[in-house]
Amino acid sequence: MTNNASKTVADLKRSLTLTVGHGNVWFADDDAARLLPYLSESRGRRMGRAFAVVFPTCTEEVAKVVATCHFHKVPIVTQGGNTGRCFGAQADDERAVIIQLKHLNRVRDFDPDNMTITVEAGMILQDVQRYVAERGYFFSLSLGAEGSCQIGGNLAVNAGGINVLRYGNARELTLGVEAVIANGTVLNALHGLRKNNTGYDLKNLLIGSEGTLGIITAATLKIFAPESNTSHAFIALASVEDAVTTLRRLQQRFEGRVSTFELLPNLAMTLMEQHSDVKCPLDNHHPWYVWYKLADSQITRPLRDEQITFLRDLQVDGLIIDAALAHNERVKQHFEHIRETIVEVQKHAGFAIKHDVSVPVSSIAQLIAAGNAAVQQACPNVRPYPFGHVGDGNIHYNLMCPEDMDDASFMSQYKDKLQKIILDIVDGLGGSFSAEHGIGSQKVELMQTYQDPVALDMMRRIKHAFDPFNLMNPGKVVVPR
Ligand SMILES: Cc1cc2nc3c(=O)[nH]c(=O)nc-3n(C[C@H](O)[C@H](O)[C@H](O)COP(=O)(O)OP(=O)(O)OC[C@H]3O[C@@H](n4cnc5c(N)ncnc54)[C@H](O)[C@@H]3O)c2cc1C
């Protein structure tokens, strides 16, 4: 390193330390071990590199840190709870500064008349849910990582979760954001407005941008009346077509009250019963299962009572084979726990080639039928494990290693081939190759293949307009030509 370069490094260190204080910035060359949890991907799949990790405590400090990085032209990686699955919050550059937002965790405003809460971006999702519930309201965003992911991260990947059907995903729950953009200035779009037609919607550009356009530092979010009337059912079905028809019938009958509708394959029940102490509430030999939830804030008549007749009608019409209705909170939690467990038990079936795709709900059955047939032909005995959010067309289309093949051969011989088969079918059905987890660095190449070229070109121009020096989370989502 030349004298000039070391002076620059020393200046950068001094500026960062002056901005956030000694205790809130750690440098790799002083104490590499301390940085490890922030460099490692949450499942330990990849170790990154960085110059420093900084813990600002307020928006002004975030802005100063970003301005310093901008001045020194060093990459910035924003990190929330680091629960993302696409390596989006990972720094992989020894010059990079990781901005970890966990100290931005205050509630700025709670406004029941406007039905909103304004929180800082580093607040843990579960803490937001609790804060709102303690005041007699409901914050609907809920997903498996809610104990550790942060609101800023949820917005940055436009998270969905189990209540999307009734309340919408992060984008639909957000009325305003505050963000620090690449040159260190603060964009204040933190309004609680439900109507606002004043030019381009910058809030919606920042949501889902995975830290590549700016750092979200606060958000104004919708809250709702509490769900005082819920009903959970677990049903067995002969086919995916029947599941889709059941969803339609549910939506006709309980309009606006269907909040969850999750498809589970037979293999999931088998693995769950083999490798956990969670039991299937019905016989475990049916081809498909669905866990669904209805929710209402009114108790005119308990939803459970209405459902008994509804399920009987479905059975008479031959749409469902069997059904279990939850009669208390413990059983409701059991159904919800099944959905979490079927994700965890996959590892017992060997390596899986995973896809997080979406298609129009009306094409889900076609996706699974065509996908299963094509992958079987390409790789006999591969075990499809498609599950997920039928209600929003998002299927986790995982393919398990055949029992008679070792994991290494499966991955080396079939990963690219089977991925192409599934993603081509999804593309042909007008679907998306990334429904839930975002792009990160993992799917940047898929953007070239499956994103509309005009859309990709516009995204590159937007990125350049926000971040001309490509400092905000470089290498993620879209890369300059
Ligand atoms: C067990 C489990 C279950 C899940 N289930 C679902 C589900 O049902 N539905 C669903 O949609 N998703 C689901 N996810 C994915 C989940 O939405 C994300 O992991 C989560 O929202 C990311 O939040 P985070 O704070 O951990 O962000 P991180 O992982 O830290 O970051 C994710 C991305 O956002 C960027 N980022 C983080 N904070 C900010 C910020 N303040 N400003 C700008 N950019 C930022 C990062 O740079 C990175 O690109 C699940 C994940 C897990 C682990």
Coordinates of C-alpha atoms and ligand atoms in Angstrom, one line a residue:
M1 CA 0.0 0.0 0.0
T2 CA 1.5 3.4 -0.9
N3 CA 1.8 6.3 1.5
N4 CA -1.1 8.0 -0.1
A5 CA -3.3 4.9 0.1
S6 CA -2.5 4.4 3.8
K7 CA -3.2 8.0 4.5
T8 CA -6.6 7.5 2.8
V9 CA -7.3 4.4 4.9
A10 CA -6.2 6.3 8.0
D11 CA -8.5 9.2 7.1
L12 CA -11.4 6.8 6.5
K13 CA -10.9 5.2 9.8
R14 CA -10.7 8.5 11.6
S15 CA -13.8 9.8 9.9
L16 CA -15.9 6.7 10.7
T17 CA -14.7 6.7 14.3
L18 CA -15.4 10.4 14.8
T19 CA -18.9 9.9 13.4
V20 CA -20.1 7.0 15.5
G21 CA -17.6 6.8 18.3
H22 CA -15.0 4.1 19.1
G23 CA -17.4 1.5 20.4
N24 CA -19.6 1.6 17.3
V25 CA -17.1 0.9 14.6
W26 CA -14.9 -2.2 14.3
F27 CA -12.1 -2.5 11.8
A28 CA -11.0 -5.8 10.2
D29 CA -7.3 -5.0 10.6
D30 CA -7.7 -4.3 14.3
D31 CA -9.9 -7.3 15.3
A32 CA -10.9 -9.6 12.4
A33 CA -12.6 -12.1 14.7
R34 CA -15.1 -9.6 16.0
L35 CA -16.3 -9.0 12.4
L36 CA -17.0 -12.6 11.6
P37 CA -20.7 -12.8 12.5
Y38 CA -21.3 -9.8 10.2
L39 CA -19.3 -11.3 7.4
S40 CA -20.9 -14.8 7.5
E41 CA -24.1 -15.6 5.7
S42 CA -26.7 -16.7 8.3
R43 CA -26.5 -20.4 7.3
G44 CA -22.7 -20.2 7.3
R45 CA -22.6 -20.9 3.6
R46 CA -20.2 -18.1 2.7
M47 CA -17.7 -15.9 4.4
G48 CA -17.4 -12.4 3.1
R49 CA -14.8 -9.6 3.5
A50 CA -15.0 -6.0 4.7
F51 CA -12.9 -3.1 5.9
A52 CA -15.2 -2.3 8.8
V53 CA -18.6 -2.8 10.3
V54 CA -20.3 0.4 11.6
F55 CA -23.2 0.6 14.1
P56 CA -24.8 4.1 13.7
T57 CA -27.4 5.0 16.3
C58 CA -29.5 7.6 14.3
T59 CA -30.3 8.7 10.7
E60 CA -27.8 11.6 11.0
E61 CA -25.0 9.2 11.8
V62 CA -26.0 6.9 8.9
A63 CA -25.9 10.0 6.6
K64 CA -22.5 11.0 7.8
V65 CA -21.1 7.4 7.4
V66 CA -22.5 7.2 3.9
A67 CA -21.1 10.7 3.0
T68 CA -17.7 9.5 4.3
C69 CA -17.9 6.3 2.2
H70 CA -18.9 8.4 -0.8
F71 CA -16.0 10.7 -0.3
H72 CA -13.6 7.8 -0.2
K73 CA -15.4 5.9 -2.9
V74 CA -15.7 2.7 -0.9
P75 CA -18.6 0.2 -1.2
I76 CA -21.4 0.2 1.3
V77 CA -23.3 -2.9 2.4
T78 CA -26.4 -2.4 4.5
Q79 CA -27.2 -5.2 6.9
G80 CA -30.4 -5.8 8.8
G81 CA -30.9 -9.1 10.7
N82 CA -28.8 -10.9 8.0
T83 CA -31.5 -13.5 7.5
G84 CA -31.8 -13.1 3.8
R85 CA -31.2 -16.1 1.6
C86 CA -29.6 -14.6 -1.5
F87 CA -26.3 -13.3 0.0
G88 CA -27.7 -9.7 -0.3
A89 CA -26.4 -8.5 3.0
Q90 CA -23.0 -10.0 2.5
A91 CA -19.9 -7.8 1.8
D92 CA -17.3 -9.3 -0.4
D93 CA -14.7 -6.6 -0.8
E94 CA -11.9 -5.8 1.6
R95 CA -12.6 -2.1 1.1
A96 CA -16.4 -2.4 2.0
V97 CA -18.0 -0.8 5.0
I98 CA -20.9 -2.8 6.4
I99 CA -23.6 -0.5 8.0
Q100 CA -25.4 -2.5 10.6
L101 CA -28.7 -0.8 11.7
K102 CA -29.6 -2.7 14.9
H103 CA -29.2 0.5 17.0
L104 CA -31.8 2.3 15.0
N105 CA -34.5 0.6 16.8
R106 CA -36.9 3.2 18.2
V107 CA -40.6 3.8 17.7
R108 CA -40.9 7.4 16.4
D109 CA -44.7 7.7 16.4
F110 CA -47.8 5.6 17.1
D111 CA -50.9 7.1 15.5
P112 CA -54.1 5.1 16.0
D113 CA -56.3 7.7 14.3
N114 CA -54.2 7.3 11.2
M115 CA -53.8 3.6 11.9
T116 CA -50.0 3.8 11.5
I117 CA -46.8 3.3 13.3
T118 CA -43.5 5.0 12.4
V119 CA -40.4 3.0 13.4
E120 CA -36.7 3.1 12.7
A121 CA -35.4 0.5 10.3
G122 CA -33.3 -1.5 12.7
M123 CA -36.3 -2.5 14.8
I124 CA -36.8 -6.3 14.9
L125 CA -40.1 -7.3 13.2
Q126 CA -41.3 -9.2 16.3
D127 CA -40.8 -6.1 18.4
V128 CA -42.9 -4.1 16.1
Q129 CA -45.7 -6.8 16.3
R130 CA -45.5 -6.8 20.1
Y131 CA -45.5 -3.0 20.4
V132 CA -48.6 -2.7 18.3
A133 CA -50.4 -5.7 20.0
E134 CA -49.7 -4.2 23.4
R135 CA -51.7 -1.1 22.3
G136 CA -54.6 -3.2 21.1
Y137 CA -53.8 -3.3 17.4
F138 CA -52.3 -5.7 14.9
F139 CA -49.2 -5.5 12.6
S140 CA -49.7 -8.2 10.0
L141 CA -46.2 -8.8 8.6
S142 CA -45.2 -12.3 10.0
L143 CA -42.6 -14.7 8.8
G144 CA -40.3 -17.4 10.0
A145 CA -37.4 -15.1 10.6
E146 CA -39.5 -12.5 12.6
G147 CA -37.4 -12.9 15.8
S148 CA -34.3 -11.6 14.1
C149 CA -35.0 -9.8 10.8
Q150 CA -35.4 -6.0 10.8
I151 CA -38.1 -3.8 9.4
G152 CA -35.5 -2.1 7.0
G153 CA -34.5 -5.6 5.7
N154 CA -38.2 -6.6 5.3
L155 CA -38.8 -3.5 3.2
A156 CA -35.6 -3.9 1.3
V157 CA -36.7 -7.4 0.1
N158 CA -40.4 -6.5 0.0
A159 CA -41.1 -9.4 2.4
G160 CA -44.5 -11.2 2.3
G161 CA -45.1 -13.9 4.9
I162 CA -48.1 -15.8 6.1
N163 CA -50.7 -13.1 6.2
V164 CA -50.2 -11.6 2.7
L165 CA -53.5 -12.7 1.2
R166 CA -55.5 -10.5 3.6
Y167 CA -53.1 -7.6 4.3
G168 CA -50.5 -7.5 1.5
N169 CA -46.8 -7.6 1.5
A170 CA -44.3 -5.1 2.9
R171 CA -44.8 -2.7 -0.1
E172 CA -48.6 -2.7 0.6
L173 CA -48.1 -2.1 4.3
T174 CA -45.8 0.9 3.9
L175 CA -47.0 4.4 3.5
G176 CA -43.7 6.3 3.8
V177 CA -40.0 5.9 4.1
E178 CA -37.0 7.9 5.1
A179 CA -33.7 6.9 3.4
V180 CA -30.1 7.9 3.1
I181 CA -29.0 8.0 -0.5
A182 CA -25.6 7.4 -2.0
N183 CA -24.1 10.9 -1.5
G184 CA -25.2 10.9 2.1
T185 CA -28.3 13.1 1.9
V186 CA -31.5 12.2 3.6
L187 CA -34.6 11.6 1.5
N188 CA -37.7 12.4 3.6
A189 CA -40.7 10.6 2.3
L190 CA -41.8 9.6 5.7
H191 CA -45.5 10.6 5.5
G192 CA -48.5 8.6 6.6
L193 CA -50.5 9.4 3.5
R194 CA -52.9 7.0 1.8
K195 CA -53.2 9.4 -1.1
N196 CA -50.2 11.2 -2.5
N197 CA -49.8 11.8 -6.2
T198 CA -46.8 14.1 -6.4
G199 CA -44.6 12.7 -9.1
Y200 CA -42.5 9.5 -9.1
D201 CA -43.0 7.1 -6.3
L202 CA -39.5 7.0 -4.8
K203 CA -40.8 5.0 -1.7
N204 CA -41.7 2.1 -4.0
L205 CA -38.4 2.2 -5.8
L206 CA -36.6 1.9 -2.5
I207 CA -38.8 -1.0 -1.3
G208 CA -37.4 -4.2 -2.9
S209 CA -34.2 -2.5 -3.9
E210 CA -32.1 -4.6 -1.5
G211 CA -29.8 -1.7 -0.4
T212 CA -28.7 -0.9 -3.9
L213 CA -30.4 2.5 -4.2
G214 CA -30.3 3.8 -0.6
I215 CA -30.5 2.9 3.1
I216 CA -34.0 2.8 4.5
T217 CA -33.7 4.4 8.0
A218 CA -37.3 4.6 9.0
A219 CA -40.8 3.7 7.8
T220 CA -44.4 4.5 8.4
L221 CA -46.4 1.3 8.4
K222 CA -50.1 0.4 8.4
I223 CA -51.6 -1.2 11.5
F224 CA -55.0 -3.0 11.7
A225 CA -57.7 -3.9 14.2
P226 CA -56.7 -7.1 16.1
E227 CA -57.8 -10.4 14.6
S228 CA -60.4 -11.4 17.2
N229 CA -62.0 -14.1 15.1
T230 CA -59.7 -16.7 13.3
S231 CA -60.2 -20.2 12.1
H232 CA -57.5 -22.6 10.9
A233 CA -58.1 -25.7 8.8
F234 CA -55.9 -28.5 7.6
I235 CA -57.2 -30.4 4.6
A236 CA -56.1 -33.3 2.4
L237 CA -56.6 -33.2 -1.3
A238 CA -56.1 -35.4 -4.3
S239 CA -54.5 -32.8 -6.6
V240 CA -53.1 -29.3 -6.9
E241 CA -56.1 -28.4 -9.2
D242 CA -58.4 -29.2 -6.3
A243 CA -56.3 -26.9 -4.0
V244 CA -56.6 -24.0 -6.4
T245 CA -60.4 -24.6 -6.8
T246 CA -60.7 -24.7 -3.0
L247 CA -58.9 -21.4 -2.7
R248 CA -61.3 -19.8 -5.2
R249 CA -64.3 -21.2 -3.4
L250 CA -62.9 -19.9 -0.1
Q251 CA -62.3 -16.5 -1.5
Q252 CA -65.8 -16.3 -2.9
R253 CA -67.3 -17.5 0.4
F254 CA -65.1 -15.6 2.8
E255 CA -64.1 -12.6 0.8
G256 CA -61.3 -10.5 2.3
R257 CA -60.9 -12.9 5.2
V258 CA -58.6 -15.6 3.7
S259 CA -55.2 -14.7 5.1
T260 CA -53.1 -17.8 4.6
F261 CA -53.3 -20.7 2.1
E262 CA -50.3 -23.0 2.1
L263 CA -49.8 -26.1 0.0
L264 CA -47.8 -29.1 1.4
P265 CA -46.8 -32.2 -0.6
N266 CA -47.1 -35.8 0.7
L267 CA -43.3 -36.1 0.9
A268 CA -43.3 -33.2 3.4
M269 CA -45.6 -35.1 5.8
T270 CA -43.5 -38.3 5.4
L271 CA -40.2 -36.5 6.2
M272 CA -41.9 -34.5 9.0
E273 CA -43.1 -37.7 10.7
Q274 CA -39.8 -39.5 10.2
H275 CA -37.5 -36.7 11.4
S276 CA -39.5 -34.6 13.9
D277 CA -42.1 -35.2 16.7
V278 CA -44.7 -33.2 14.8
K279 CA -47.6 -35.3 13.6
C280 CA -49.8 -34.8 10.6
P281 CA -53.4 -34.1 11.9
L282 CA -54.9 -36.3 9.1
D283 CA -53.8 -39.7 7.6
N284 CA -50.4 -39.1 6.2
H285 CA -50.9 -41.0 2.9
H286 CA -52.8 -38.3 0.9
P287 CA -51.2 -36.7 -2.1
W288 CA -51.5 -33.1 -1.0
Y289 CA -52.4 -31.0 2.0
V290 CA -53.3 -27.4 2.7
W291 CA -53.1 -25.4 5.8
Y292 CA -55.3 -22.3 5.6
K293 CA -56.4 -19.5 7.9
L294 CA -59.3 -17.2 7.9
A295 CA -59.2 -14.0 10.0
D296 CA -61.7 -11.3 10.9
S297 CA -61.8 -8.5 13.4
Q298 CA -65.5 -8.8 13.9
I299 CA -67.2 -11.5 15.8
T300 CA -70.7 -11.5 14.4
R301 CA -70.5 -15.2 14.1
P302 CA -67.4 -17.4 14.8
L303 CA -65.7 -18.2 11.5
R304 CA -65.2 -21.7 12.7
D305 CA -69.0 -22.4 12.7
E306 CA -69.3 -21.1 9.1
Q307 CA -66.4 -23.3 8.1
I308 CA -68.0 -26.5 9.2
T309 CA -70.7 -26.1 6.5
F310 CA -68.3 -24.9 4.0
L311 CA -65.9 -27.9 4.4
R312 CA -68.9 -30.3 4.3
D313 CA -69.9 -28.7 0.9
L314 CA -66.3 -29.1 -0.4
Q315 CA -66.3 -32.8 0.6
V316 CA -69.7 -33.4 -1.1
D317 CA -68.3 -31.9 -4.3
G318 CA -65.3 -34.2 -4.1
L319 CA -62.8 -31.3 -3.8
I320 CA -61.3 -32.4 -0.5
I321 CA -60.6 -35.9 0.9
D322 CA -60.5 -35.0 4.6
A323 CA -60.3 -32.0 6.9
A324 CA -59.4 -31.0 10.4
L325 CA -60.6 -27.8 12.0
A326 CA -58.6 -26.3 14.9
H327 CA -60.8 -26.1 18.0
N328 CA -58.4 -24.2 20.2
E329 CA -55.2 -22.0 20.1
R330 CA -53.0 -25.1 20.7
V331 CA -54.2 -26.8 17.5
K332 CA -53.9 -23.6 15.5
Q333 CA -50.3 -23.4 16.6
H334 CA -49.8 -27.0 15.6
F335 CA -51.0 -26.3 12.1
E336 CA -48.7 -23.3 11.8
H337 CA -45.8 -25.3 13.3
I338 CA -46.3 -28.0 10.6
R339 CA -45.6 -25.3 7.9
E340 CA -42.4 -24.3 9.7
T341 CA -41.3 -27.9 10.3
I342 CA -41.6 -29.0 6.7
V343 CA -39.0 -26.4 5.8
E344 CA -36.6 -27.7 8.4
V345 CA -36.9 -31.4 7.7
Q346 CA -35.9 -31.1 4.1
K347 CA -32.3 -31.4 5.0
H348 CA -32.8 -35.1 6.0
A349 CA -33.6 -36.0 2.4
G350 CA -30.2 -34.9 1.2
F351 CA -29.3 -31.9 -0.9
A352 CA -32.1 -30.0 -2.6
I353 CA -32.0 -27.8 -5.7
K354 CA -34.2 -24.9 -4.7
H355 CA -36.4 -22.5 -6.6
D356 CA -38.4 -19.6 -5.2
V357 CA -40.8 -18.9 -8.1
S358 CA -44.2 -17.5 -8.7
V359 CA -46.8 -17.9 -11.5
P360 CA -50.4 -16.7 -11.8
V361 CA -52.5 -18.7 -9.3
S362 CA -54.4 -20.2 -12.2
S363 CA -51.1 -21.7 -13.6
I364 CA -49.9 -23.3 -10.4
A365 CA -51.3 -26.8 -11.2
Q366 CA -49.8 -26.6 -14.7
L367 CA -46.4 -25.5 -13.3
I368 CA -46.2 -28.5 -10.9
A369 CA -47.5 -31.0 -13.4
A370 CA -45.2 -29.9 -16.2
G371 CA -42.3 -29.4 -13.8
N372 CA -42.6 -32.8 -12.1
A373 CA -42.8 -34.6 -15.5
A374 CA -39.9 -32.8 -17.0
V375 CA -37.5 -33.2 -14.0
Q376 CA -38.4 -36.9 -13.7
Q377 CA -37.4 -37.4 -17.3
A378 CA -34.2 -35.5 -16.9
C379 CA -33.2 -37.1 -13.6
P380 CA -35.1 -40.3 -12.8
N381 CA -36.1 -40.7 -9.2
V382 CA -35.6 -37.0 -8.3
R383 CA -38.0 -36.1 -5.5
P384 CA -40.0 -32.9 -6.2
Y385 CA -40.9 -31.0 -3.0
P386 CA -43.1 -28.1 -4.1
F387 CA -44.7 -26.2 -1.3
G388 CA -45.7 -22.7 -0.3
H389 CA -48.0 -19.8 -0.7
V390 CA -50.6 -20.8 -3.3
G391 CA -52.6 -17.7 -2.5
D392 CA -50.0 -15.4 -4.0
G393 CA -48.7 -17.9 -6.6
N394 CA -45.4 -18.4 -4.8
I395 CA -44.1 -21.9 -4.9
H396 CA -40.9 -23.1 -3.3
Y397 CA -40.2 -25.6 -6.0
N398 CA -37.5 -27.7 -4.4
L399 CA -36.1 -30.9 -5.9
M400 CA -34.6 -33.5 -3.6
C401 CA -31.7 -35.7 -4.4
P402 CA -32.8 -39.2 -5.6
E403 CA -32.4 -41.8 -2.8
D404 CA -30.1 -43.8 -5.0
M405 CA -27.7 -40.9 -5.8
D406 CA -25.1 -39.1 -3.7
D407 CA -25.5 -35.4 -3.0
A408 CA -22.3 -34.4 -4.8
S409 CA -23.2 -36.2 -8.1
F410 CA -26.7 -34.8 -7.9
M411 CA -25.5 -31.2 -7.6
S412 CA -22.7 -31.4 -10.1
Q413 CA -24.6 -33.3 -12.8
Y414 CA -28.1 -31.9 -12.4
K415 CA -28.2 -28.5 -10.7
D416 CA -27.9 -26.4 -13.8
K417 CA -30.0 -28.7 -16.0
L418 CA -32.9 -29.0 -13.5
Q419 CA -32.9 -25.3 -12.7
K420 CA -33.1 -24.4 -16.3
I421 CA -36.1 -26.8 -16.8
I422 CA -38.1 -25.3 -13.9
L423 CA -37.2 -21.7 -14.7
D424 CA -38.0 -22.1 -18.4
I425 CA -41.5 -23.5 -17.5
V426 CA -42.0 -20.6 -15.0
D427 CA -41.0 -18.1 -17.7
G428 CA -43.3 -19.7 -20.2
L429 CA -46.2 -19.4 -17.8
G430 CA -45.5 -15.6 -17.3
G431 CA -44.0 -16.2 -13.9
S432 CA -41.1 -14.8 -11.9
F433 CA -37.8 -16.6 -11.1
S434 CA -37.6 -14.8 -7.8
A435 CA -40.8 -14.4 -5.8
E436 CA -39.9 -14.0 -2.2
H437 CA -36.2 -13.8 -1.3
G438 CA -35.0 -11.2 -3.8
I439 CA -32.0 -11.3 -6.1
G440 CA -28.9 -10.5 -3.9
S441 CA -25.7 -11.6 -5.6
Q442 CA -27.1 -15.2 -6.0
K443 CA -29.5 -14.4 -8.9
V444 CA -27.8 -11.6 -10.7
E445 CA -27.0 -13.9 -13.6
L446 CA -30.6 -15.1 -13.8
M447 CA -31.6 -11.4 -14.2
Q448 CA -29.7 -11.5 -17.5
T449 CA -31.6 -14.6 -18.7
Y450 CA -35.1 -14.1 -17.4
Q451 CA -35.7 -10.4 -16.8
D452 CA -37.3 -8.4 -19.6
P453 CA -34.3 -6.7 -21.4
V454 CA -36.1 -3.3 -21.4
A455 CA -36.9 -3.6 -17.7
L456 CA -33.3 -4.6 -17.0
D457 CA -32.0 -1.6 -19.0
M458 CA -34.3 0.8 -17.1
M459 CA -33.2 -0.7 -13.8
R460 CA -29.5 -0.1 -14.7
R461 CA -30.4 3.6 -15.5
I462 CA -32.3 4.0 -12.2
K463 CA -29.3 2.5 -10.4
H464 CA -27.0 4.9 -12.1
A465 CA -29.2 7.9 -11.3
F466 CA -29.3 7.0 -7.6
D467 CA -25.8 5.7 -7.3
P468 CA -23.5 6.9 -10.1
F469 CA -20.3 5.5 -8.5
N470 CA -21.9 2.1 -7.9
L471 CA -21.2 2.2 -4.1
M472 CA -24.5 1.0 -2.7
N473 CA -24.4 -2.8 -2.3
P474 CA -22.4 -3.3 -5.6
G475 CA -22.8 -6.7 -7.3
K476 CA -26.3 -7.2 -6.1
V477 CA -29.6 -7.1 -8.1
V478 CA -28.3 -5.3 -11.2
V479 CA -24.7 -4.9 -12.2
P480 CA -23.6 -2.1 -14.6
R481 CA -22.8 -3.2 -18.1
Ligands
LIG1 C1 -36.9 -18.9 8.3 C2 -37.2 -17.8 7.2 C3 -38.5 -17.7 6.7 C4 -38.8 -16.8 5.8 N1 -40.1 -16.7 5.3 C5 -40.4 -15.8 4.4 C6 -41.7 -15.6 3.9 O1 -42.6 -16.4 4.3 N2 -42.0 -14.6 3.1 C7 -41.0 -13.8 2.7 O2 -41.3 -12.9 1.9 N3 -39.8 -13.9 3.1 C8 -39.4 -14.9 3.9 N4 -38.1 -15.0 4.4 C9 -37.1 -14.0 3.9 C10 -37.2 -12.7 4.7 O3 -38.2 -11.9 4.1 C11 -35.9 -12.0 4.8 O4 -34.9 -12.9 5.3 C12 -36.0 -10.7 5.7 O5 -37.1 -9.9 5.3 C13 -34.7 -9.9 5.5 O6 -34.6 -9.1 6.6 P1 -33.2 -8.8 7.3 O7 -33.4 -7.7 8.3 O8 -32.7 -10.1 7.9 O9 -32.3 -8.3 6.1 P2 -30.9 -8.8 5.7 O10 -30.8 -10.2 5.4 O11 -29.9 -8.2 6.6 O12 -30.8 -8.0 4.3 C14 -31.5 -8.4 3.2 C15 -31.3 -7.4 2.0 O13 -31.8 -6.1 2.4 C16 -30.8 -5.1 2.5 N5 -31.1 -4.3 3.6 C17 -31.2 -4.7 4.9 N6 -31.6 -3.6 5.7 C18 -31.7 -2.6 4.8 C19 -32.1 -1.2 5.0 N7 -32.4 -0.7 6.2 N8 -32.1 -0.4 3.9 C20 -31.8 -0.8 2.7 N9 -31.4 -2.1 2.5 C21 -31.4 -3.0 3.5 C22 -29.5 -5.9 2.6 O14 -28.4 -5.1 2.0 C23 -29.8 -7.1 1.8 O15 -29.6 -6.8 0.4 C24 -37.8 -15.9 5.3 C25 -36.5 -16.0 5.8 C26 -36.2 -17.0 6.8 C27 -34.8 -17.1 7.3

